[in-house]
């Protein structure tokens, strides 16, 4: 697992992708921080984080698109899948490498909190709540992207597919609201990622929320393993 | 040791591999011979656990690849048809990645040095894989398979894309490795298999058509009642003359070897020895025999015979068809 993680991390920073992702993170979060907080003298960071939610929805797939798609294309999956390594470890290694890069981009959000605390009194519960929420949603996006990347040989298809999947995950509430059958709508809205996300941003730390996000991540990693297994059996 | 029992792999109704069984002992180099699309790579992919079989079992050192894949895989070094290389890494980085991926416990530095020495990579270790020539990439793939000193080596067309000198080097290397490893290599290059392998499994359309050692494969299929001759003289007269020999059933005129020299294939009744009479008849009419050999099939011919059921192969088959058309036997 560590071998794969190390290789992937070094691959991120040998190509521009790692730097581009972090730069985009810094650029957008900096802009949102200035626009929604600094320029109007507000300590309410909800919009800063909300903006980043959408940025990550679109940019995390850039990070995850090559994870498996490239292996499939270059046939290097033959090396990984014939090595004496369990599939779950392989998937976990891939996930962790992308998540590390994601967190390098995300961590700057805490610095904005520190900056603000010099200028005004800030509500750390809200900032930390938002930060944890964004970190958790990032894990969901990374695992979803990894899953889609496993399905294809094309990085482009992987990227577009993951953006679509991320959007669908984020819009579950809307989808639920247009389903006429109440029972089904109820079940679907229980899966609503955004509702859980929103709970955190109000500064309420809920263990069930953390477990929910981790479960979603585990489900996607499990699905990824299944796809790799299925190819073996096809 | 590798043991394969009744392996079948179906893709829908198509059977890529159909009920094949064979065993490769320790210290044996087993050649897997077949035309493109015969099922060689599929079989190798099953042996290495990359894909599963639909039916049947494969044992690597006694471990079923489906039951305990991780243990079975730890015995295997695999060089796929296309070496699985990361182009953004240097040779050194790549090999140490493989080293940790395989959870190798041998002393890292000396082990990797040794491997690079064996496959002659030492000069390019600091270079990016993407900048290497095809021959070097193939060697990096080979090196990768050797990491961890696995007991079983599975090599899918290991010499493809190498220049003749490199091919000889790699063959020598495989032979050397074969002394204390079990090696399975696939190829459609017959002299290669003949030169390197102790045992040959010929596969066609997913089925094993022969499984024997190289020499006896040729011997068993040799045909003493079939002769190949090179004779100087007009081809039509010679053909008639040959046809008039007792027990000769068929005569085909083959290619023109030289000016006024043609090749002839003579088929006599099974068990009949027609060589003396041929000599006398031709000598009497002053047609010098420049070559006469019984048609002991070369591996090439064995291969064609096994896979197409005809030792003359496609080209000569066509020639015979033309013969028939000329004679008006075949109106099509």
Coordinates of C-alpha atoms in Angstrom, one line a residue:
Chain A
X1 CA 0.0 0.0 0.0
X2 CA 2.7 2.5 0.9
X3 CA 4.6 1.5 -2.2
X4 CA 1.7 2.5 -4.4
X5 CA 0.9 5.6 -2.4
X6 CA 4.5 6.8 -2.7
X7 CA 4.6 6.1 -6.4
X8 CA 1.3 8.0 -7.0
X9 CA 2.4 10.9 -4.9
X10 CA 5.7 11.2 -6.8
X11 CA 3.7 10.9 -10.1
X12 CA 1.5 13.9 -9.0
X13 CA 4.5 16.1 -8.6
X14 CA 6.4 14.9 -11.6
X15 CA 3.6 16.0 -13.8
X16 CA 2.0 19.4 -13.4
X17 CA -1.3 17.9 -12.1
X18 CA -0.3 18.1 -8.4
X19 CA 0.9 21.7 -8.7
X20 CA -2.0 22.8 -10.8
X21 CA -4.5 21.3 -8.3
X22 CA -2.9 23.0 -5.4
X23 CA -2.6 26.3 -7.3
X24 CA -6.3 26.2 -8.3
X25 CA -7.2 25.5 -4.6
X26 CA -5.2 28.4 -3.4
X27 CA -6.4 30.7 -6.1
X28 CA -10.1 30.1 -5.6
X29 CA -10.0 29.9 -1.9
X30 CA -8.0 33.1 -1.8
X31 CA -10.4 34.8 -4.0
X32 CA -13.5 33.6 -2.1
X33 CA -11.8 34.6 1.2
X34 CA -11.2 38.1 -0.1
X35 CA -14.6 38.5 -1.8
X36 CA -16.9 37.0 0.9
X37 CA -14.9 37.9 4.0
X38 CA -12.0 40.4 3.8
X39 CA -13.5 42.9 1.4
X40 CA -16.8 43.2 3.3
X41 CA -15.3 42.9 6.8
X42 CA -17.3 39.7 7.5
X43 CA -16.1 36.8 9.6
X44 CA -18.8 34.5 8.2
X45 CA -16.8 32.0 6.2
X46 CA -19.7 29.8 5.1
X47 CA -19.7 31.2 1.5
X48 CA -15.9 30.8 1.3
X49 CA -16.3 27.1 2.1
X50 CA -19.4 26.7 0.0
X51 CA -17.5 28.1 -3.0
X52 CA -14.8 25.6 -2.4
X53 CA -17.3 22.8 -2.3
X54 CA -18.2 23.5 -5.9
X55 CA -14.6 24.1 -7.0
X56 CA -13.7 20.7 -5.6
X57 CA -16.7 19.1 -7.1
X58 CA -15.2 20.0 -10.5
X59 CA -11.4 19.9 -9.8
X60 CA -11.0 16.8 -7.6
X61 CA -11.8 14.7 -10.8
X62 CA -8.8 16.3 -12.4
X63 CA -6.8 14.8 -9.5
X64 CA -8.4 11.4 -9.7
X65 CA -8.9 10.9 -13.4
X66 CA -5.6 9.2 -14.1
X67 CA -5.4 7.0 -11.0
X68 CA -6.7 3.8 -12.7
X69 CA -7.6 5.0 -16.2
X70 CA -3.9 5.5 -17.0
X71 CA -3.0 2.1 -15.6
X72 CA -5.7 0.5 -17.7
X73 CA -4.4 2.3 -20.8
X74 CA -0.7 1.6 -20.4
X75 CA -1.4 -1.9 -19.3
X76 CA 0.5 -1.3 -16.1
X77 CA -2.5 -2.7 -14.2
X78 CA -0.9 -6.0 -15.2
X79 CA 2.0 -5.3 -12.9
X80 CA -0.3 -4.2 -10.0
X81 CA -2.8 -7.0 -10.3
X82 CA -0.2 -9.7 -10.7
X83 CA 1.8 -8.5 -7.7
X84 CA 1.2 -10.2 -4.4
X85 CA -0.9 -7.3 -3.1
X86 CA -4.5 -7.4 -2.0
X87 CA -6.9 -5.3 -4.1
X88 CA -8.2 -3.3 -1.1
X89 CA -4.6 -2.3 -0.3
X90 CA -4.0 -1.3 -3.9
X91 CA -7.2 0.9 -3.9
X92 CA -6.4 2.3 -0.5
X93 CA -2.9 3.3 -1.7
X94 CA -4.4 5.1 -4.7
X95 CA -7.0 6.8 -2.6
X96 CA -4.6 8.0 0.0
X97 CA -2.2 9.5 -2.5
X98 CA -4.9 11.6 -4.2
X99 CA -6.3 12.5 -0.8
X100 CA -2.9 13.8 0.4
X101 CA -2.7 16.1 -2.5
X102 CA -6.3 17.2 -1.9
X103 CA -5.5 18.0 1.7
X104 CA -2.4 20.0 0.7
X105 CA -4.8 22.2 -1.2
X106 CA -7.5 22.2 1.4
X107 CA -5.3 22.9 4.5
X108 CA -4.9 26.6 3.4
X109 CA -8.5 27.2 4.6
X110 CA -7.3 26.9 8.2
X111 CA -4.7 29.6 7.5
X112 CA -7.5 32.0 6.5
X113 CA -9.1 31.3 9.9
X114 CA -5.8 32.2 11.6
X115 CA -5.5 35.4 9.5
X116 CA -9.0 36.4 10.4
X117 CA -8.4 35.8 14.1
X118 CA -5.8 38.6 14.1
X119 CA -8.4 41.0 12.7
X120 CA -11.5 40.1 14.6
X121 CA -13.0 37.6 16.9
X122 CA -13.9 34.4 15.0
X123 CA -16.1 31.5 15.7
X124 CA -13.7 28.6 15.5
X125 CA -16.5 26.1 15.8
X126 CA -17.9 27.2 12.5
X127 CA -14.5 27.4 10.8
X128 CA -13.5 24.0 12.0
X129 CA -16.9 22.6 11.2
X130 CA -16.6 23.8 7.7
X131 CA -13.1 22.6 7.4
X132 CA -14.0 19.1 8.6
X133 CA -17.0 19.1 6.3
X134 CA -14.9 20.1 3.3
X135 CA -12.2 17.5 4.2
X136 CA -14.9 14.8 4.4
X137 CA -16.6 15.8 1.2
X138 CA -13.2 15.8 -0.4
X139 CA -12.8 12.2 0.6
X140 CA -16.1 11.4 -1.0
X141 CA -15.1 13.1 -4.2
X142 CA -11.7 11.4 -4.3
X143 CA -13.2 8.0 -3.8
X144 CA -16.0 8.6 -6.4
X145 CA -13.3 9.8 -8.9
X146 CA -11.2 6.7 -8.2
X147 CA -14.2 4.5 -8.8
X148 CA -15.0 6.2 -12.1
X149 CA -11.4 6.1 -13.2
X150 CA -11.3 2.4 -12.8
X151 CA -14.2 2.0 -15.2
X152 CA -12.4 3.5 -18.2
X153 CA -9.1 3.7 -20.1
X154 CA -9.7 7.4 -21.0
X155 CA -8.7 10.1 -18.5
X156 CA -11.1 12.5 -20.2
X157 CA -14.1 10.1 -19.7
X158 CA -13.0 9.5 -16.2
X159 CA -12.9 13.3 -15.5
X160 CA -16.2 14.0 -17.0
X161 CA -17.8 11.0 -15.5
X162 CA -16.6 11.9 -12.0
X163 CA -17.8 15.5 -12.3
X164 CA -21.2 14.1 -13.2
X165 CA -21.2 11.7 -10.4
X166 CA -20.1 14.3 -7.9
X167 CA -22.8 16.7 -9.1
X168 CA -25.4 13.9 -8.8
X169 CA -24.2 13.1 -5.2
X170 CA -24.4 16.8 -4.3
X171 CA -27.9 17.2 -5.9
X172 CA -29.5 14.2 -4.3
X173 CA -31.8 16.4 -2.3
X174 CA -33.1 18.0 -5.5
X175 CA -33.5 14.6 -7.2
X176 CA -35.4 13.3 -4.2
X177 CA -37.8 16.3 -4.3
X178 CA -38.9 15.5 -7.8
X179 CA -39.6 11.8 -7.2
X180 CA -43.3 11.4 -6.8
X181 CA -43.3 8.3 -4.6
X182 CA -42.8 9.6 -1.1
X183 CA -41.2 6.4 0.3
X184 CA -38.5 6.3 -2.4
X185 CA -37.9 10.1 -2.0
X186 CA -37.4 9.6 1.7
X187 CA -34.9 6.9 1.2
X188 CA -32.9 8.8 -1.4
X189 CA -32.9 12.0 0.7
X190 CA -31.3 10.0 3.5
X191 CA -28.3 9.6 1.2
X192 CA -28.1 13.3 0.6
X193 CA -24.5 14.2 0.9
X194 CA -25.1 17.9 0.8
X195 CA -27.5 17.9 3.8
X196 CA -24.9 16.1 5.9
X197 CA -22.4 18.6 4.7
X198 CA -24.6 21.5 5.6
X199 CA -25.0 20.2 9.2
X200 CA -21.3 20.5 9.8
X201 CA -21.1 24.0 8.4
X202 CA -23.3 25.3 11.2
X203 CA -20.6 24.3 13.6
X204 CA -22.4 21.2 14.8
X205 CA -20.0 18.2 15.0
X206 CA -22.0 15.1 14.5
X207 CA -20.5 11.7 14.8
X208 CA -23.2 10.2 12.6
X209 CA -22.2 12.6 9.9
X210 CA -18.6 11.5 10.1
X211 CA -19.6 7.9 9.9
X212 CA -21.9 8.7 7.0
X213 CA -19.1 10.2 4.9
X214 CA -16.7 7.5 5.8
X215 CA -19.3 4.9 4.8
X216 CA -19.7 6.6 1.4
X217 CA -16.0 6.5 0.9
X218 CA -15.8 2.9 1.9
X219 CA -18.7 2.0 -0.4
X220 CA -16.9 3.6 -3.4
X221 CA -13.6 1.9 -2.5
X222 CA -15.4 -1.4 -2.2
X223 CA -17.1 -0.7 -5.6
X224 CA -13.6 0.0 -7.1
X225 CA -12.3 -3.3 -5.8
X226 CA -15.4 -5.0 -7.2
X227 CA -14.7 -3.5 -10.7
X228 CA -11.1 -4.7 -10.6
X229 CA -12.4 -8.2 -9.5
X230 CA -15.1 -8.2 -12.1
X231 CA -12.6 -7.6 -14.8
X232 CA -10.7 -10.7 -13.7
X233 CA -13.9 -12.7 -13.9
X234 CA -15.2 -11.3 -17.1
Chain B
X1 CA 6.5 -26.0 -10.6
X2 CA 3.4 -25.1 -12.6
X3 CA 0.5 -27.4 -13.0
X4 CA -2.5 -26.6 -15.2
X5 CA -5.6 -28.8 -15.2
X6 CA -8.4 -28.6 -17.7
X7 CA -8.2 -24.8 -18.0
X8 CA -11.0 -23.2 -20.0
X9 CA -11.6 -19.5 -20.5
X10 CA -14.8 -18.4 -22.3
X11 CA -15.7 -15.0 -23.6
X12 CA -19.3 -15.4 -24.2
X13 CA -19.7 -18.4 -26.6
X14 CA -16.1 -18.1 -27.8
X15 CA -13.6 -20.2 -26.0
X16 CA -10.2 -18.4 -25.9
X17 CA -8.7 -21.4 -24.1
X18 CA -10.3 -24.7 -24.3
X19 CA -9.6 -27.5 -21.8
X20 CA -5.8 -27.3 -21.7
X21 CA -3.6 -29.2 -19.2
X22 CA 0.1 -29.3 -18.9
X23 CA 2.9 -29.4 -16.3
X24 CA 6.1 -27.5 -16.1
X25 CA 8.6 -29.0 -13.7
X26 CA 11.2 -27.1 -11.7
X27 CA 14.3 -26.3 -13.7
X28 CA 12.4 -26.7 -16.9
X29 CA 11.9 -24.2 -19.7
X30 CA 8.5 -24.7 -21.3
X31 CA 7.8 -23.1 -24.6
X32 CA 4.3 -22.1 -25.5
X33 CA 4.0 -22.0 -29.2
X34 CA 1.1 -20.9 -31.3
X35 CA 0.0 -18.4 -33.9
X36 CA -1.4 -15.0 -32.9
X37 CA -4.7 -15.3 -31.1
X38 CA -4.1 -19.0 -30.2
X39 CA -4.7 -18.3 -26.5
X40 CA -1.1 -18.0 -25.3
X41 CA -1.4 -14.7 -23.6
X42 CA -4.8 -15.6 -22.1
X43 CA -3.3 -18.7 -20.6
X44 CA -0.4 -16.7 -19.1
X45 CA -2.8 -14.1 -17.8
X46 CA -4.7 -16.9 -16.0
X47 CA -1.5 -18.4 -14.6
X48 CA -0.5 -15.0 -13.2
X49 CA -3.9 -14.3 -11.7
X50 CA -4.6 -11.3 -13.9
X51 CA -7.8 -12.9 -15.2
X52 CA -9.6 -15.9 -13.9
X53 CA -10.4 -19.1 -15.7
X54 CA -14.0 -20.1 -16.5
X55 CA -13.2 -23.7 -15.6
X56 CA -10.2 -25.7 -14.4
X57 CA -7.4 -25.0 -12.1
X58 CA -3.8 -23.6 -12.2
X59 CA -1.3 -24.4 -9.4
X60 CA 1.8 -22.4 -8.9
X61 CA 4.2 -24.4 -6.6
X62 CA 1.1 -26.3 -5.4
X63 CA -0.9 -23.2 -4.6
X64 CA -4.2 -22.7 -6.5
X65 CA -4.1 -19.2 -8.1
X66 CA -7.8 -18.7 -7.4
X67 CA -7.8 -20.0 -3.8
X68 CA -4.8 -18.1 -2.5
X69 CA -3.9 -15.6 -5.2
X70 CA -1.5 -13.5 -3.0
X71 CA 0.6 -16.5 -2.0
X72 CA 0.6 -17.9 -5.6
X73 CA 1.5 -14.5 -7.0
X74 CA 4.4 -14.2 -4.7
X75 CA 6.1 -17.1 -6.5
X76 CA 5.7 -15.5 -9.9
X77 CA 7.7 -13.0 -12.0
X78 CA 5.7 -12.0 -14.9
X79 CA 6.7 -10.2 -18.1
X80 CA 3.5 -9.4 -20.0
X81 CA 3.4 -8.9 -23.8
X82 CA 3.6 -5.2 -23.3
X83 CA 6.1 -4.5 -20.4
X84 CA 4.1 -2.7 -17.7
X85 CA 6.3 0.4 -17.3
X86 CA 5.7 3.8 -15.8
X87 CA 7.2 6.1 -18.3
X88 CA 7.6 9.0 -15.8
X89 CA 10.0 7.0 -13.6
X90 CA 13.7 6.3 -14.0
X91 CA 14.8 2.7 -14.2
X92 CA 16.0 2.9 -10.6
X93 CA 12.9 4.4 -9.2
X94 CA 10.8 1.8 -11.1
X95 CA 12.7 -1.1 -9.9
X96 CA 12.6 0.0 -6.3
X97 CA 8.9 0.6 -6.7
X98 CA 8.5 -3.0 -7.9
X99 CA 10.8 -4.1 -5.1
X100 CA 8.5 -2.7 -2.5
X101 CA 5.3 -3.6 -4.3
X102 CA 6.4 -7.2 -4.2
X103 CA 7.4 -6.9 -0.6
X104 CA 10.8 -8.2 -1.4
X105 CA 13.1 -9.0 1.5
X106 CA 16.4 -9.6 -0.2
X107 CA 19.0 -6.9 0.4
X108 CA 17.7 -4.2 -1.8
X109 CA 20.9 -2.6 -3.2
X110 CA 22.8 -5.7 -4.0
X111 CA 19.7 -7.5 -5.4
X112 CA 18.8 -4.6 -7.8
X113 CA 22.5 -4.3 -8.8
X114 CA 22.6 -7.9 -9.6
X115 CA 19.4 -7.8 -11.7
X116 CA 20.6 -4.8 -13.6
X117 CA 23.9 -6.6 -14.2
X118 CA 22.1 -9.7 -15.5
X119 CA 19.9 -7.9 -18.0
X120 CA 22.6 -5.3 -18.8
X121 CA 20.7 -2.2 -17.6
X122 CA 23.5 -0.7 -15.4
X123 CA 24.3 2.1 -17.9
X124 CA 20.7 3.5 -18.1
X125 CA 19.6 3.2 -14.5
X126 CA 19.3 6.9 -14.0
X127 CA 17.4 7.5 -17.2
X128 CA 13.7 8.0 -17.5
X129 CA 12.0 5.0 -18.9
X130 CA 10.2 7.0 -21.5
X131 CA 13.5 8.0 -23.1
X132 CA 14.7 4.4 -23.5
X133 CA 14.7 2.5 -26.7
X134 CA 12.3 -0.4 -27.2
X135 CA 15.0 -3.0 -26.5
X136 CA 15.9 -1.3 -23.2
X137 CA 12.3 -1.0 -22.2
X138 CA 11.9 -4.7 -22.8
X139 CA 14.9 -5.3 -20.5
X140 CA 13.4 -3.2 -17.8
X141 CA 10.3 -5.3 -18.1
X142 CA 12.5 -8.4 -17.8
X143 CA 14.3 -6.9 -14.8
X144 CA 10.9 -6.2 -13.2
X145 CA 10.0 -9.9 -13.5
X146 CA 13.3 -10.9 -11.8
X147 CA 12.8 -8.7 -8.8
X148 CA 12.4 -10.8 -5.7
X149 CA 14.0 -13.8 -7.4
X150 CA 10.7 -15.6 -8.0
X151 CA 10.7 -19.4 -8.5
X152 CA 8.5 -19.2 -11.5
X153 CA 9.0 -16.9 -14.5
X154 CA 6.3 -16.3 -17.0
X155 CA 7.5 -14.5 -20.1
X156 CA 5.1 -13.5 -22.8
X157 CA 7.1 -13.1 -26.0
X158 CA 10.2 -11.9 -24.2
X159 CA 12.3 -11.2 -27.3
X160 CA 9.8 -9.2 -29.4
X161 CA 11.3 -5.9 -30.5
X162 CA 14.9 -6.8 -29.7
X163 CA 17.8 -6.7 -32.2
X164 CA 19.4 -10.1 -33.1
X165 CA 22.3 -9.6 -30.6
X166 CA 19.9 -8.8 -27.8
X167 CA 17.8 -11.7 -28.7
X168 CA 20.7 -14.1 -28.3
X169 CA 21.6 -12.5 -25.0
X170 CA 18.0 -12.8 -23.7
X171 CA 17.8 -16.4 -24.9
X172 CA 21.1 -17.3 -23.1
X173 CA 19.7 -15.5 -20.1
X174 CA 16.5 -17.5 -20.1
X175 CA 18.4 -20.8 -20.5
X176 CA 20.6 -19.8 -17.6
X177 CA 17.6 -18.9 -15.5
X178 CA 15.9 -22.1 -16.5
X179 CA 18.4 -24.1 -14.5
X180 CA 17.0 -23.1 -11.2
X181 CA 13.6 -21.6 -12.0
X182 CA 10.5 -22.9 -13.7
X183 CA 10.2 -20.8 -16.9
X184 CA 7.2 -20.6 -19.2
X185 CA 7.8 -18.5 -22.3
X186 CA 5.5 -17.9 -25.2
X187 CA 6.5 -17.2 -28.7
X188 CA 5.5 -17.6 -32.3
X189 CA 9.2 -17.7 -33.3
X190 CA 10.0 -21.4 -33.8
X191 CA 13.8 -21.4 -33.7
X192 CA 13.5 -19.5 -30.5
X193 CA 11.5 -22.1 -28.8
X194 CA 13.7 -24.8 -30.3
X195 CA 16.8 -23.1 -29.0
X196 CA 15.7 -22.3 -25.5
X197 CA 13.0 -24.8 -24.4
X198 CA 13.2 -28.3 -23.0
X199 CA 9.6 -28.9 -23.6
X200 CA 7.1 -27.5 -26.1
X201 CA 3.4 -27.0 -25.9
X202 CA 1.8 -26.2 -29.2
X203 CA -1.5 -24.4 -28.9
X204 CA -3.9 -23.4 -31.6
X205 CA -7.4 -22.0 -31.3
X206 CA -7.3 -22.5 -27.6
X207 CA -6.4 -26.2 -27.7
X208 CA -3.2 -28.0 -27.1
X209 CA -2.2 -29.7 -30.4
X210 CA 1.1 -31.1 -29.1
X211 CA 3.0 -31.4 -25.9
X212 CA 6.4 -33.0 -26.1
X213 CA 10.1 -32.2 -26.1
X214 CA 11.4 -30.4 -29.1
X215 CA 13.3 -33.3 -30.7
X216 CA 10.7 -36.0 -30.3
X217 CA 8.0 -33.7 -31.5
X218 CA 9.8 -33.5 -34.9
X219 CA 10.7 -37.2 -34.9
X220 CA 7.1 -38.3 -34.2
X221 CA 5.8 -36.3 -37.0
X222 CA 8.6 -37.2 -39.5
X223 CA 7.4 -39.0 -42.6
X224 CA 10.0 -41.3 -44.2
X225 CA 7.7 -42.1 -47.2
X226 CA 7.8 -38.5 -48.1
X227 CA 10.8 -37.2 -49.9
X228 CA 12.1 -33.8 -50.9
X229 CA 14.4 -33.7 -53.9
X230 CA 16.3 -31.1 -55.9
X231 CA 16.8 -32.2 -59.4
X232 CA 18.4 -30.6 -62.4
X233 CA 16.4 -30.8 -65.6
X234 CA 13.1 -29.9 -67.2
X235 CA 10.4 -30.0 -64.5
X236 CA 7.7 -31.7 -66.5
X237 CA 9.8 -34.6 -67.7
X238 CA 11.2 -35.2 -64.2
X239 CA 7.8 -35.1 -62.7
X240 CA 6.5 -37.7 -65.1
X241 CA 9.6 -39.8 -64.4
X242 CA 9.1 -39.6 -60.7
X243 CA 5.5 -40.4 -61.1
X244 CA 6.4 -43.6 -62.9
X245 CA 8.4 -45.0 -60.0
X246 CA 6.7 -48.0 -58.3
X247 CA 4.7 -47.1 -55.2
X248 CA 4.9 -43.3 -55.8
X249 CA 1.5 -41.9 -55.3
X250 CA 1.9 -38.2 -55.8
X251 CA 4.5 -35.8 -57.1
X252 CA 4.4 -32.0 -56.6
X253 CA 6.8 -29.6 -58.3
X254 CA 7.9 -27.1 -55.7
X255 CA 9.8 -23.8 -56.1
X256 CA 12.5 -23.3 -58.6
X257 CA 15.7 -23.6 -56.7
X258 CA 18.1 -22.5 -59.4
X259 CA 18.3 -22.2 -63.1
X260 CA 17.0 -25.6 -64.4
X261 CA 16.8 -26.9 -60.8
X262 CA 13.4 -27.5 -59.2
X263 CA 12.3 -28.8 -55.9
X264 CA 10.0 -31.9 -55.9
X265 CA 7.9 -33.4 -53.2
X266 CA 7.3 -37.1 -53.6
X267 CA 4.7 -39.0 -51.6
X268 CA 5.0 -42.8 -51.7
X269 CA 2.8 -45.5 -50.2
X270 CA 3.3 -45.6 -46.4
X271 CA 6.3 -47.8 -45.5
X272 CA 7.6 -47.9 -49.1
X273 CA 11.2 -47.0 -49.8
X274 CA 11.4 -45.5 -53.2
X275 CA 14.8 -43.8 -53.0
X276 CA 16.9 -46.4 -54.9
X277 CA 14.5 -46.7 -57.8
X278 CA 14.3 -42.9 -58.1
X279 CA 18.1 -42.7 -58.2
X280 CA 18.3 -45.4 -60.9
X281 CA 15.6 -43.9 -63.1
X282 CA 16.9 -40.4 -62.9
X283 CA 20.5 -41.6 -63.4
X284 CA 19.5 -43.5 -66.5
X285 CA 18.0 -40.4 -68.0
X286 CA 20.9 -38.2 -66.8
X287 CA 18.9 -36.0 -64.4
X288 CA 21.4 -35.2 -61.6
X289 CA 19.9 -35.4 -58.1
X290 CA 21.3 -32.5 -56.2
X291 CA 19.5 -33.2 -52.9
X292 CA 17.3 -35.9 -51.6
X293 CA 16.1 -36.1 -48.0
X294 CA 13.3 -37.8 -46.3
X295 CA 10.8 -35.2 -45.2
X296 CA 11.8 -35.1 -41.5
X297 CA 9.8 -32.1 -40.6
X298 CA 11.4 -29.1 -39.1
X299 CA 9.6 -27.5 -36.2
X300 CA 8.2 -25.0 -38.7
X301 CA 6.6 -27.8 -40.7
X302 CA 5.5 -29.6 -37.5
X303 CA 3.9 -26.5 -36.4
X304 CA 2.1 -26.0 -39.7
X305 CA 1.1 -29.6 -39.8
X306 CA -0.3 -29.5 -36.3
X307 CA -2.1 -26.3 -36.7
X308 CA -3.3 -26.5 -40.3
X309 CA -3.2 -30.3 -40.7
X310 CA -0.9 -30.0 -43.7
X311 CA 2.9 -30.0 -43.5
X312 CA 3.2 -28.1 -46.8
X313 CA 1.5 -25.1 -45.3
X314 CA -0.5 -22.4 -46.9
X315 CA 1.7 -21.4 -49.8
X316 CA 2.1 -24.9 -51.2
X317 CA -1.4 -25.8 -50.6
X318 CA -2.3 -22.9 -52.9
X319 CA 0.1 -24.2 -55.4
X320 CA -1.5 -27.6 -55.3
X321 CA -4.9 -26.0 -55.8
X322 CA -3.5 -24.2 -58.9
X323 CA -2.2 -27.6 -60.1
X324 CA -5.7 -29.1 -59.8
X325 CA -7.2 -26.1 -61.6
X326 CA -4.8 -26.5 -64.4
X327 CA -5.7 -30.1 -64.8
X328 CA -9.3 -29.2 -64.8
X329 CA -10.0 -31.2 -61.7
X330 CA -11.2 -28.2 -59.8
X331 CA -13.7 -26.2 -61.7
X332 CA -14.1 -23.5 -59.1

